[in-house]
Coordinates of N, CA and C and ligand atoms in Angstrom, one line a residue:
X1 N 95.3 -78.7 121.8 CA 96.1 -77.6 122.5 C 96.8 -78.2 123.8
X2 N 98.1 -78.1 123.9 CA 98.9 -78.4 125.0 C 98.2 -77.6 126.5
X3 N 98.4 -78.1 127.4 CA 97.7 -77.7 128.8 C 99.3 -76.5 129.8
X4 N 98.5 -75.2 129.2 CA 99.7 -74.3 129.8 C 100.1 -74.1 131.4
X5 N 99.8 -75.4 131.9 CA 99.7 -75.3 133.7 C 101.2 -75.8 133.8
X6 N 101.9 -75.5 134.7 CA 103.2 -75.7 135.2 C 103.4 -75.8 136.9
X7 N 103.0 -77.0 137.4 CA 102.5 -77.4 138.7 C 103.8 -76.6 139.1
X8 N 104.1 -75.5 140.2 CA 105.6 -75.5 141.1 C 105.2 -76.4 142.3
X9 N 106.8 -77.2 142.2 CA 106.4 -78.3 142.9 C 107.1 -77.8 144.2
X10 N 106.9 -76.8 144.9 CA 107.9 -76.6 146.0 C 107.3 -77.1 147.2
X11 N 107.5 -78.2 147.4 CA 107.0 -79.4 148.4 C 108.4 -79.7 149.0
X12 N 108.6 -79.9 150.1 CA 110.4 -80.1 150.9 C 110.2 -81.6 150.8
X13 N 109.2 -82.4 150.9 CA 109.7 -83.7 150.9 C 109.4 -84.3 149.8
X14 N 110.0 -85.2 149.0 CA 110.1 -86.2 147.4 C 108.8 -86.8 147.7
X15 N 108.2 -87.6 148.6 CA 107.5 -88.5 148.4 C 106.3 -88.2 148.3
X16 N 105.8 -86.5 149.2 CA 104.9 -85.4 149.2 C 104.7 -85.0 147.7
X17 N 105.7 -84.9 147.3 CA 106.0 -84.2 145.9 C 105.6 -85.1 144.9
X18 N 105.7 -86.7 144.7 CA 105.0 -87.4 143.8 C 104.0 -88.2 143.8
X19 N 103.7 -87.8 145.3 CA 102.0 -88.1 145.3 C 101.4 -86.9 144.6
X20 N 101.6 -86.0 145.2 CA 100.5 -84.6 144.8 C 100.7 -84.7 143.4
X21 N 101.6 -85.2 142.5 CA 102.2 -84.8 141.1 C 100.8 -86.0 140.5
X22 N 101.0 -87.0 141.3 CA 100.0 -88.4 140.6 C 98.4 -88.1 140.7
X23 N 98.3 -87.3 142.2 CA 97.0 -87.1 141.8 C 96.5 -86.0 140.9
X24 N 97.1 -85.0 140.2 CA 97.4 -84.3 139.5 C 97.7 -83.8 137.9
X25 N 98.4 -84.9 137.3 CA 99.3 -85.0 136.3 C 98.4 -85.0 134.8
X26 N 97.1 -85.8 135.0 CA 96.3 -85.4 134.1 C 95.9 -83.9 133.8
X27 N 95.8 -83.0 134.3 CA 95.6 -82.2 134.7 C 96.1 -80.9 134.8
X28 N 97.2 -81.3 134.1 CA 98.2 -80.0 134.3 C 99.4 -80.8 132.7
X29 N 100.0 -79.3 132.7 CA 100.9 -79.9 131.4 C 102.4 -79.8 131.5
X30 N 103.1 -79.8 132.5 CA 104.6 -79.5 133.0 C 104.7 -79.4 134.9
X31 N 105.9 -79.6 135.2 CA 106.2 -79.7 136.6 C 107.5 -78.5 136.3
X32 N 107.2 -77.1 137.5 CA 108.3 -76.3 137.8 C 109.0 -77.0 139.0
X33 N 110.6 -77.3 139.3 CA 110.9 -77.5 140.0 C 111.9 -76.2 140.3
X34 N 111.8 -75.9 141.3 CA 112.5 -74.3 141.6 C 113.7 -74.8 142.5
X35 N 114.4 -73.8 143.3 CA 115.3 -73.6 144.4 C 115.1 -74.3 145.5
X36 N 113.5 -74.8 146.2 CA 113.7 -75.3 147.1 C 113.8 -77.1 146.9
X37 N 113.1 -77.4 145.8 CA 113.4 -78.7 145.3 C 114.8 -79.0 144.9
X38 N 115.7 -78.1 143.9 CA 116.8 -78.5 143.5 C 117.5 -78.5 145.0
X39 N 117.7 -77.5 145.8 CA 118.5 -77.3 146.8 C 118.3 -78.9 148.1
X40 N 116.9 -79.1 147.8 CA 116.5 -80.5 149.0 C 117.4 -81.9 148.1
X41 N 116.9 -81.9 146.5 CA 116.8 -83.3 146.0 C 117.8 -83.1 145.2
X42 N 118.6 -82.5 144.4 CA 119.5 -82.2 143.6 C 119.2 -82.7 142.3
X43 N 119.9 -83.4 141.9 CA 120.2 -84.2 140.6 C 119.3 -85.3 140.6
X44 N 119.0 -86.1 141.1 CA 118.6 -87.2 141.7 C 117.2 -87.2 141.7
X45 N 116.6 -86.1 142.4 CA 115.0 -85.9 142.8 C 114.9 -85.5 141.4
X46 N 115.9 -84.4 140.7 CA 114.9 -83.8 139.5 C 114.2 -85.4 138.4
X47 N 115.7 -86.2 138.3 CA 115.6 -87.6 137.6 C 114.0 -88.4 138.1
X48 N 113.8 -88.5 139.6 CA 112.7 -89.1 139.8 C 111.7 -88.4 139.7
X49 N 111.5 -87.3 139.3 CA 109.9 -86.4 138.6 C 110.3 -86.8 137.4
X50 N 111.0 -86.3 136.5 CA 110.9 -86.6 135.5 C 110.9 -88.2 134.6
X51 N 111.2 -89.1 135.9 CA 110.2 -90.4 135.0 C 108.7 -90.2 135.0
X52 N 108.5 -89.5 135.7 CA 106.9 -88.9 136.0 C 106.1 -89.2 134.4
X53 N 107.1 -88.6 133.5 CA 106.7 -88.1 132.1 C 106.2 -87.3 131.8
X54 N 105.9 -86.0 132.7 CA 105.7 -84.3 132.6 C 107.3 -83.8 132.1
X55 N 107.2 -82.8 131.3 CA 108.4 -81.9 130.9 C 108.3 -81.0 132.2
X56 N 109.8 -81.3 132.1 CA 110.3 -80.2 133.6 C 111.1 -79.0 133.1
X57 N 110.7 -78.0 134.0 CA 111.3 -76.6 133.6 C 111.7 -76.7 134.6
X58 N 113.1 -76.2 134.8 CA 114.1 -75.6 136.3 C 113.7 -74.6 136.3
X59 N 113.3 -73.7 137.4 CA 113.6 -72.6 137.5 C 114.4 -72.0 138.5
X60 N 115.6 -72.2 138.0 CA 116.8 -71.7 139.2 C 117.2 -70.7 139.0
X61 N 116.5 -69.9 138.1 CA 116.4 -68.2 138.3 C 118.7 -68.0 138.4
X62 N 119.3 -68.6 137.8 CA 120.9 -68.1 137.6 C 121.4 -67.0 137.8
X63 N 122.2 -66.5 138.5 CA 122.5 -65.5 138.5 C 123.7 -64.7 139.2
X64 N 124.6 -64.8 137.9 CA 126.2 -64.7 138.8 C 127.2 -64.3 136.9
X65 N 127.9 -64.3 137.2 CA 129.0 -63.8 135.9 C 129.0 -64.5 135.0
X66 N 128.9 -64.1 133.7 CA 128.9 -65.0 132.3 C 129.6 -66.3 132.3
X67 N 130.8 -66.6 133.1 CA 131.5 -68.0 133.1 C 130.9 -69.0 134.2
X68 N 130.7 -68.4 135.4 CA 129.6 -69.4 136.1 C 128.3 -70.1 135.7
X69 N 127.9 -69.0 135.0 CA 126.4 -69.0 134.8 C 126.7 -70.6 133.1
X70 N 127.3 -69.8 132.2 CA 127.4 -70.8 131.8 C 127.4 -72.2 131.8
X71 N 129.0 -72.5 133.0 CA 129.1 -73.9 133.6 C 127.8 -74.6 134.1
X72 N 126.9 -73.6 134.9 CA 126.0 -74.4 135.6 C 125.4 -74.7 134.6
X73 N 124.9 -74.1 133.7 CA 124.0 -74.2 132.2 C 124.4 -75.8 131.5
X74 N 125.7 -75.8 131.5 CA 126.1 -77.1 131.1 C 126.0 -78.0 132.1
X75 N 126.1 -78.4 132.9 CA 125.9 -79.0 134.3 C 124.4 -79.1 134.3
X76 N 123.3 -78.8 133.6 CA 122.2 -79.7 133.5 C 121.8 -80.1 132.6
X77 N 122.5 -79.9 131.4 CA 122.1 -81.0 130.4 C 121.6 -82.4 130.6
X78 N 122.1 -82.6 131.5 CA 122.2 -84.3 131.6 C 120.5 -84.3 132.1
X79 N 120.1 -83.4 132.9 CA 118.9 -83.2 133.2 C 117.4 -82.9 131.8
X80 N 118.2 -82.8 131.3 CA 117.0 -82.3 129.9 C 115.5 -81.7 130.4
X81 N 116.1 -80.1 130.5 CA 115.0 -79.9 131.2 C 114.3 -78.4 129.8
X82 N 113.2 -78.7 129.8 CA 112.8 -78.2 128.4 C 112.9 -76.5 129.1
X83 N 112.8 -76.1 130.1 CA 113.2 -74.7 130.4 C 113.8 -74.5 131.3
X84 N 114.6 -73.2 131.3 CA 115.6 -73.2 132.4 C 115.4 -71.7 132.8
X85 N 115.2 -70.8 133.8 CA 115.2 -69.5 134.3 C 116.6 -69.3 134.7
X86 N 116.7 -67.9 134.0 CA 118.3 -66.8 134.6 C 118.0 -65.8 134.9
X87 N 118.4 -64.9 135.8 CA 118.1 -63.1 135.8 C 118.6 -62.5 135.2
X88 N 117.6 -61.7 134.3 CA 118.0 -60.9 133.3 C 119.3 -59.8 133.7
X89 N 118.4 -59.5 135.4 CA 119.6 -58.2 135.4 C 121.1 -58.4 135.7
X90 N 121.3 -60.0 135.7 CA 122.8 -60.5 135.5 C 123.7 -59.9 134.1
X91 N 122.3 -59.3 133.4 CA 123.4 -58.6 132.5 C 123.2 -59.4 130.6
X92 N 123.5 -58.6 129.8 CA 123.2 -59.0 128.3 C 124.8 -60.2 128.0
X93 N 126.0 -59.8 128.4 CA 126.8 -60.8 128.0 C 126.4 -62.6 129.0
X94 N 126.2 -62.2 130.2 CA 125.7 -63.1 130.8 C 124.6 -64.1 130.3
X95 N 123.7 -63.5 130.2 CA 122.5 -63.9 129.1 C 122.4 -64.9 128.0
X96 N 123.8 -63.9 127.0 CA 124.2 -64.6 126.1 C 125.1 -66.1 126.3
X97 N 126.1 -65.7 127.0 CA 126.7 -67.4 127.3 C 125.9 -68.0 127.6
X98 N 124.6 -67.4 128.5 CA 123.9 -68.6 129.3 C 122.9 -69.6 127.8
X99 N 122.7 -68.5 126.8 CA 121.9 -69.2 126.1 C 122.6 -70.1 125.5
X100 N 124.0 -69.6 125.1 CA 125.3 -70.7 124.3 C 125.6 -72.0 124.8
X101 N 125.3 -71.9 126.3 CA 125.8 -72.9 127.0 C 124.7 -74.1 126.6
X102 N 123.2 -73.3 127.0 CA 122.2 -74.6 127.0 C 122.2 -75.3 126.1
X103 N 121.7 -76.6 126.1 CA 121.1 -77.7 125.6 C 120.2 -77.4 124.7
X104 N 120.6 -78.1 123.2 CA 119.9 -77.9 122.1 C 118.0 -77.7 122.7
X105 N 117.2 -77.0 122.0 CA 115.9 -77.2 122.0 C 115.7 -76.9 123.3
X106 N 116.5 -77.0 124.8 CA 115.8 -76.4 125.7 C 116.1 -74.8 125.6
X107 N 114.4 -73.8 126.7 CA 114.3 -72.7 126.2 C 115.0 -71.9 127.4
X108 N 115.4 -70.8 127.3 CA 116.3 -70.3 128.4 C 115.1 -68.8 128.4
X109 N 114.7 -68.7 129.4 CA 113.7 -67.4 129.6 C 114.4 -66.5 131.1
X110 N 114.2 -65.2 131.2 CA 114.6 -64.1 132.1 C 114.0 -63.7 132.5
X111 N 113.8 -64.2 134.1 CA 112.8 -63.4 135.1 C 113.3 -61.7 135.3
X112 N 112.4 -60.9 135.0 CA 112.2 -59.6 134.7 C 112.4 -59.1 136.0
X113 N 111.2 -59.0 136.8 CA 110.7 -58.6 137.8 C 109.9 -59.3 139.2
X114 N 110.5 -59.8 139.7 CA 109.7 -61.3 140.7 C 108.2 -60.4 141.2
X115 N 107.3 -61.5 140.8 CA 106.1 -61.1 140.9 C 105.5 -60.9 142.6
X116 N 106.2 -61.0 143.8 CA 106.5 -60.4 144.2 C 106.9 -59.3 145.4
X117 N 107.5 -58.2 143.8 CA 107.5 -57.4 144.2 C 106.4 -56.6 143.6
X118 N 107.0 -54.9 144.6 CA 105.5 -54.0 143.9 C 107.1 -52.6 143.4
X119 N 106.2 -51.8 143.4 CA 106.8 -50.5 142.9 C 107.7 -49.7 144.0
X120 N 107.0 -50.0 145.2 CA 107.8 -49.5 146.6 C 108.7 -50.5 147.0
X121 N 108.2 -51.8 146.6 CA 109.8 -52.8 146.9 C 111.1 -52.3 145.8
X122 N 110.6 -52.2 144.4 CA 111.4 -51.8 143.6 C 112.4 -50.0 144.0
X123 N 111.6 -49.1 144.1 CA 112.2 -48.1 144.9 C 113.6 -48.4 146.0
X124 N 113.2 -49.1 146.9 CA 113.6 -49.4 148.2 C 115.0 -50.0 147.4
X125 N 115.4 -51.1 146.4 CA 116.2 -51.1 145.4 C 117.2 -50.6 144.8
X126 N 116.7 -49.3 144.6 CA 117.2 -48.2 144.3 C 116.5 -48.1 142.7
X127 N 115.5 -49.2 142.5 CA 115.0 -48.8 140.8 C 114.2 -47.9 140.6
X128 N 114.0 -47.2 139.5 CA 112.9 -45.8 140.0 C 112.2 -46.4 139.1
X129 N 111.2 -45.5 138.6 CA 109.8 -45.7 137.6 C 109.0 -46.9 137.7
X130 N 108.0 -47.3 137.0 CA 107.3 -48.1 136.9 C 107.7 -49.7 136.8
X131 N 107.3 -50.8 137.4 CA 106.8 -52.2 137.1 C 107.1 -52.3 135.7
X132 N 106.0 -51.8 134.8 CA 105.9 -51.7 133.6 C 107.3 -51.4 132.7
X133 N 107.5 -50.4 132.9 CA 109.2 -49.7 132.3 C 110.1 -50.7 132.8
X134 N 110.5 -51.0 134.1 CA 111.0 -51.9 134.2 C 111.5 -53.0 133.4
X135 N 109.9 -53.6 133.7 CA 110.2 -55.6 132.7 C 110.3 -55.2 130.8
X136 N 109.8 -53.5 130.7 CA 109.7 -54.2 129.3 C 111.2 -53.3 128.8
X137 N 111.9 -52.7 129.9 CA 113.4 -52.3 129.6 C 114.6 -54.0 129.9
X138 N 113.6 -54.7 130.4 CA 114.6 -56.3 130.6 C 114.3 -57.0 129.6
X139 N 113.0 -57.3 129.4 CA 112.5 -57.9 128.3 C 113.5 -57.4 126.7
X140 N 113.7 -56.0 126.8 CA 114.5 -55.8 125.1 C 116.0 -56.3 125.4
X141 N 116.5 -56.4 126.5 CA 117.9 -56.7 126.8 C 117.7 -58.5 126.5
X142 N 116.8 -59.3 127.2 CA 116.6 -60.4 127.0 C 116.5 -61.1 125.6
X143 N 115.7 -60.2 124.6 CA 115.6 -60.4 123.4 C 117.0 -60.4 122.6
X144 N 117.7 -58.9 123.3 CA 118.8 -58.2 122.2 C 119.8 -59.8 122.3
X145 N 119.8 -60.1 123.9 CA 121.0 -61.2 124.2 C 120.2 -62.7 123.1
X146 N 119.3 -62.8 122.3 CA 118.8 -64.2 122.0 C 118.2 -65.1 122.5
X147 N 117.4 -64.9 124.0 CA 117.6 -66.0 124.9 C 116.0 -65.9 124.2
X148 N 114.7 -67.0 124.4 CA 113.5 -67.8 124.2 C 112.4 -66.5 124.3
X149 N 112.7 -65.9 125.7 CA 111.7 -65.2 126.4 C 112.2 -64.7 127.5
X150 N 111.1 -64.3 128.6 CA 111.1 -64.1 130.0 C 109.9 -64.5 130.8
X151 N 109.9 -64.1 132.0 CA 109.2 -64.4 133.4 C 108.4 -62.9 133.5
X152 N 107.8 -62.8 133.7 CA 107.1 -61.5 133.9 C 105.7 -62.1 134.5
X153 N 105.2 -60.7 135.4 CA 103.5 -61.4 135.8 C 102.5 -60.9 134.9
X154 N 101.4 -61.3 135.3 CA 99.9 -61.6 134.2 C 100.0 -59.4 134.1
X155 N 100.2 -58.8 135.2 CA 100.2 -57.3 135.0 C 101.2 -56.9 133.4
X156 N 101.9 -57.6 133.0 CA 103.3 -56.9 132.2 C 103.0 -57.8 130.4
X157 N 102.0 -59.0 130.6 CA 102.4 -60.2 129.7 C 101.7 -59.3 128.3
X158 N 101.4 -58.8 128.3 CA 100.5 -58.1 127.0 C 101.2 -57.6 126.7
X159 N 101.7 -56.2 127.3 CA 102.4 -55.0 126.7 C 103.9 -55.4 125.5
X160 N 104.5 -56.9 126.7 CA 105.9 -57.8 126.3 C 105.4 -58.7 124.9
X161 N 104.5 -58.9 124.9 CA 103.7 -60.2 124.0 C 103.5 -59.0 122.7
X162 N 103.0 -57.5 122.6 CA 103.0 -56.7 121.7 C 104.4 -57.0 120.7
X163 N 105.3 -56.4 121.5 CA 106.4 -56.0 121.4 C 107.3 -57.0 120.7
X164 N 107.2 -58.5 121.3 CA 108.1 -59.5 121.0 C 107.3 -60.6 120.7
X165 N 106.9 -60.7 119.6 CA 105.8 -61.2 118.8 C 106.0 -62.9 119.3
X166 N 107.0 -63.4 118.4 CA 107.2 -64.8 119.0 C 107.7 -65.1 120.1
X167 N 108.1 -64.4 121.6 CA 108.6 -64.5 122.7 C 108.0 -65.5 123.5
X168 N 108.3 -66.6 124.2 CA 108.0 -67.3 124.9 C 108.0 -66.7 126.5
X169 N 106.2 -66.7 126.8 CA 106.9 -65.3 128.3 C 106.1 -66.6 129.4
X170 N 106.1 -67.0 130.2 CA 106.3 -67.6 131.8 C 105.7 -66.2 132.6
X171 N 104.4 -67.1 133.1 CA 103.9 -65.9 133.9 C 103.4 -66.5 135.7
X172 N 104.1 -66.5 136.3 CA 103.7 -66.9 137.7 C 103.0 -65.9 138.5
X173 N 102.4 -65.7 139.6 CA 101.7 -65.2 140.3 C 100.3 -64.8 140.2
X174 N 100.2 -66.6 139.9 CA 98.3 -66.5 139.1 C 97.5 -66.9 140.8
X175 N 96.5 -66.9 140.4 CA 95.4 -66.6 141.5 C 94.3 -66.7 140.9
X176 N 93.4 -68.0 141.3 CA 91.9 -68.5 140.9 C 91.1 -67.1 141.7
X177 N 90.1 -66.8 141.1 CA 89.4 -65.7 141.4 C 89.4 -65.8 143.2
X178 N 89.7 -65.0 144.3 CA 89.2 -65.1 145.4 C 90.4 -65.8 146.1
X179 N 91.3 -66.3 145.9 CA 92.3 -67.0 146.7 C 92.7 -65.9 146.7
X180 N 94.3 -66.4 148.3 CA 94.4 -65.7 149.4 C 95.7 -65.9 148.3
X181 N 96.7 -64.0 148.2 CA 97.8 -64.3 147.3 C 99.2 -64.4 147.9
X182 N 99.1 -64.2 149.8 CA 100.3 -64.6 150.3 C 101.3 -63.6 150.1
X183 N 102.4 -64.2 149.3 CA 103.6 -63.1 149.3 C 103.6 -62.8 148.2
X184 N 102.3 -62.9 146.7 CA 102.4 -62.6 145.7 C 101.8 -61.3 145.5
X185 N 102.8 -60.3 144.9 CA 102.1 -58.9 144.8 C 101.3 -58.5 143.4
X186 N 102.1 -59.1 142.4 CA 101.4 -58.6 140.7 C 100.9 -59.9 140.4
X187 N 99.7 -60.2 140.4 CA 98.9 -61.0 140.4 C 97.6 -61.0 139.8
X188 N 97.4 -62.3 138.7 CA 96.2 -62.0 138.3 C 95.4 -63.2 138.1
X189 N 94.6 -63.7 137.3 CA 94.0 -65.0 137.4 C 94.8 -65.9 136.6
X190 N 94.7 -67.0 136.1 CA 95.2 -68.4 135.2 C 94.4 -67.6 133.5
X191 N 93.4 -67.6 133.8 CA 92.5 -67.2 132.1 C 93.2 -66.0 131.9
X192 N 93.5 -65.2 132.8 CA 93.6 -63.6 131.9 C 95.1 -63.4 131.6
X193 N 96.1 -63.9 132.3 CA 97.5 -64.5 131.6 C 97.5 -65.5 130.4
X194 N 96.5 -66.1 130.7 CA 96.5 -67.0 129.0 C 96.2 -65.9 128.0
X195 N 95.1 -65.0 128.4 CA 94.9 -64.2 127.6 C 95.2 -63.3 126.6
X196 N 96.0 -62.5 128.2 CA 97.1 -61.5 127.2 C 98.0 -62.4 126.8
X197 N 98.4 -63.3 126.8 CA 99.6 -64.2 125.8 C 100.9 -65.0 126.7
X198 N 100.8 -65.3 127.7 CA 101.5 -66.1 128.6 C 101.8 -67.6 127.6
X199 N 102.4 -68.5 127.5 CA 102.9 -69.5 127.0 C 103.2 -70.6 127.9
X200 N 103.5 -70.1 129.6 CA 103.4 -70.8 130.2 C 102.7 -70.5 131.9
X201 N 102.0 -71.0 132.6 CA 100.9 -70.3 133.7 C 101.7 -71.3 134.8
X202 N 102.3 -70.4 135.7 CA 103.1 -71.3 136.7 C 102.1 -71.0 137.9
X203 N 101.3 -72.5 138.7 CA 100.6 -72.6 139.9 C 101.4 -73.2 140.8
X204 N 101.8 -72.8 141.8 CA 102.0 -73.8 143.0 C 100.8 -73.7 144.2
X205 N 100.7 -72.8 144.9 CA 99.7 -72.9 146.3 C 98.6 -73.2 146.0
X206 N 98.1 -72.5 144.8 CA 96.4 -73.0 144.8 C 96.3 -74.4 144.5
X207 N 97.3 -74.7 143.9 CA 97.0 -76.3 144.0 C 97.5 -76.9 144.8
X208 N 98.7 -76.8 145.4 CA 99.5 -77.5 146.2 C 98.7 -77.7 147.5
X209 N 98.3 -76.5 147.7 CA 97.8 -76.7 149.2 C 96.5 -76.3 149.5
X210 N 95.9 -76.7 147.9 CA 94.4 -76.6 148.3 C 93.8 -77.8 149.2
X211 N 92.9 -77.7 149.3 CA 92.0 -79.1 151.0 C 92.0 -80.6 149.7
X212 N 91.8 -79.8 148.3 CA 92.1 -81.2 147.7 C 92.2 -80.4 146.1
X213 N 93.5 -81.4 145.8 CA 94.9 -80.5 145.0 C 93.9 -81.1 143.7
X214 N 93.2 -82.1 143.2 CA 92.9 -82.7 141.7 C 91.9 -81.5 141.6
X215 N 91.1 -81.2 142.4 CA 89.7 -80.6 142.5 C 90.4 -79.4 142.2
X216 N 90.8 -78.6 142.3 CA 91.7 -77.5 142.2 C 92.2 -77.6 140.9
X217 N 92.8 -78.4 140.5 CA 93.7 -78.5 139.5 C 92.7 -78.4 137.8
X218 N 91.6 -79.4 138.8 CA 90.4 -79.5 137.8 C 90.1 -78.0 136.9
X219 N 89.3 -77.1 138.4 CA 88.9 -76.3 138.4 C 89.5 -75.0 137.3
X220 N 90.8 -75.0 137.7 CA 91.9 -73.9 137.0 C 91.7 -74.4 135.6
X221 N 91.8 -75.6 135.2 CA 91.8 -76.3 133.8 C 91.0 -75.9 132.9
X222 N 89.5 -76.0 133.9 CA 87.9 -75.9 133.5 C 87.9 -73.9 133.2
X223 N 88.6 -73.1 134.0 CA 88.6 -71.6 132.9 C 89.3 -71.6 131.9
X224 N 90.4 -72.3 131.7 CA 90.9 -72.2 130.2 C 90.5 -72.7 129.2
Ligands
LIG1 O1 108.6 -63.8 139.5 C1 108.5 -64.9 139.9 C2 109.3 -65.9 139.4 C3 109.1 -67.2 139.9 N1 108.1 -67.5 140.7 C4 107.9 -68.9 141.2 O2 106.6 -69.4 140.8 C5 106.0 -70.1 141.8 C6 104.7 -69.5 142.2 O3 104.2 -70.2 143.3 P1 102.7 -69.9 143.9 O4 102.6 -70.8 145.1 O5 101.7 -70.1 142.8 O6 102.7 -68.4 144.4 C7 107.0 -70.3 142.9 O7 107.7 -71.5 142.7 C8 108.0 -69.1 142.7 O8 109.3 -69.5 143.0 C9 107.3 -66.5 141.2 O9 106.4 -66.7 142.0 N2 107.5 -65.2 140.7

């Protein structure tokens, strides 16, 4: 069985970023490089993780009009990155080009709902009803457009996993029993997202900035 950990590497400096990856890498089974890594290292940084020999997912969360979104879609091929994140609520034609655009075999997934938020951030928004209604009214738009999957947290990954049998769903805002969750609001453990049916468990803080990142890394490994 493949190791469903997805280190987020959001470390501001490269050299920070491939130590922690080395002491690490057994240990985990993919590197998330998000917004703060593409935005520091570009093109260039993603190239020097990925001689690492971990599969890299972008998650640059896309999100702008079906012809942009495209372009940029093509503009990382060259990157070969086995996942790529867009926002769903960019819309079902958007979606669609974006999946047209990508690179054979890589998976294009739709962050639903940023884990977070809660129900009163969503309000404030102007979205009404539930979390729940929410991701799994993005989730059918995600599917209707063809794209792999979505992003949703460990609260939403079952109900979506019913529904969309073979869906590939990305579940960030995990938390080892007792850690401190920061700015994460829908939150649950590493085992109980595997559980209800996650495919992929994105960790950055608990490992990144535990007092010691392998021991951590270990630990998360050792519930699955
Ligand atoms: O809804 C979302 C979508 C993406 N993320 C990203 O996952 C990691 C989580 O990091 P932690 O340090 O484990 O909280 C981070 O890179 C986010 O950009 C998310 O948290 N929620």
């Amino acid at each position: 069985m493949t190791n469903p950990v997805y280190l987020a590497l959001d470390v501001p400096k490269i050299d920070a970023a491939k130590a922690l990856l080395n002491k690490v890498k057994s240990h985990i089974g993919g590197v998330k490089l998000g917004l703060e890594f593409f935005c520091a290292h570009g093109h260039a940084g993603v190239h020097e993780i990925a001689h690492m020999g971990l599969p890299i997912f972008l998650d640059l969360k896309l999100h702008d009009i079906p012809n942009t979104v495209a372009g940029a879609m093509q503009a990382i091929h060259v990157l070969e990155p086995a996942i790529v994140t867009i926002h769903a609520s960019g819309g079902r034609a958007m979606m669609e080009d974006a999946k047209a655009a990508a690179a054979d075999g890589c998976k294009v997934v739709a962050v639903t709902m940023l884990t977070s938020l809660d129900e009163r951030d969503m309000a404030r928004t102007g979205i009404g009803g539930s979390a729940h209604d929410q991701v799994m009214r993005l989730a059918e738009l995600a599917h209707d457009a063809g794209l792999d999957g979505i992003v949703c947290s460990g609260h939403e990954v079952k109900a979506v996993h019913k529904q969309w049998k073979d869906g590939f769903f990305v579940v960030p805002g995990l938390r080892p029993g007792g850690k401190a969750t920061g700015d994460q609001k829908r939150v649950v453990t590493p085992r109980q997202a595997r559980d209800d049916g996650a495919s992929v468990l994105v960790i950055g803080r608990p490992i990144s900035r535990a007092d010691d990142p392998l021991a951590a890394a270990r630990a998360i490994e050792a519930t699955l």
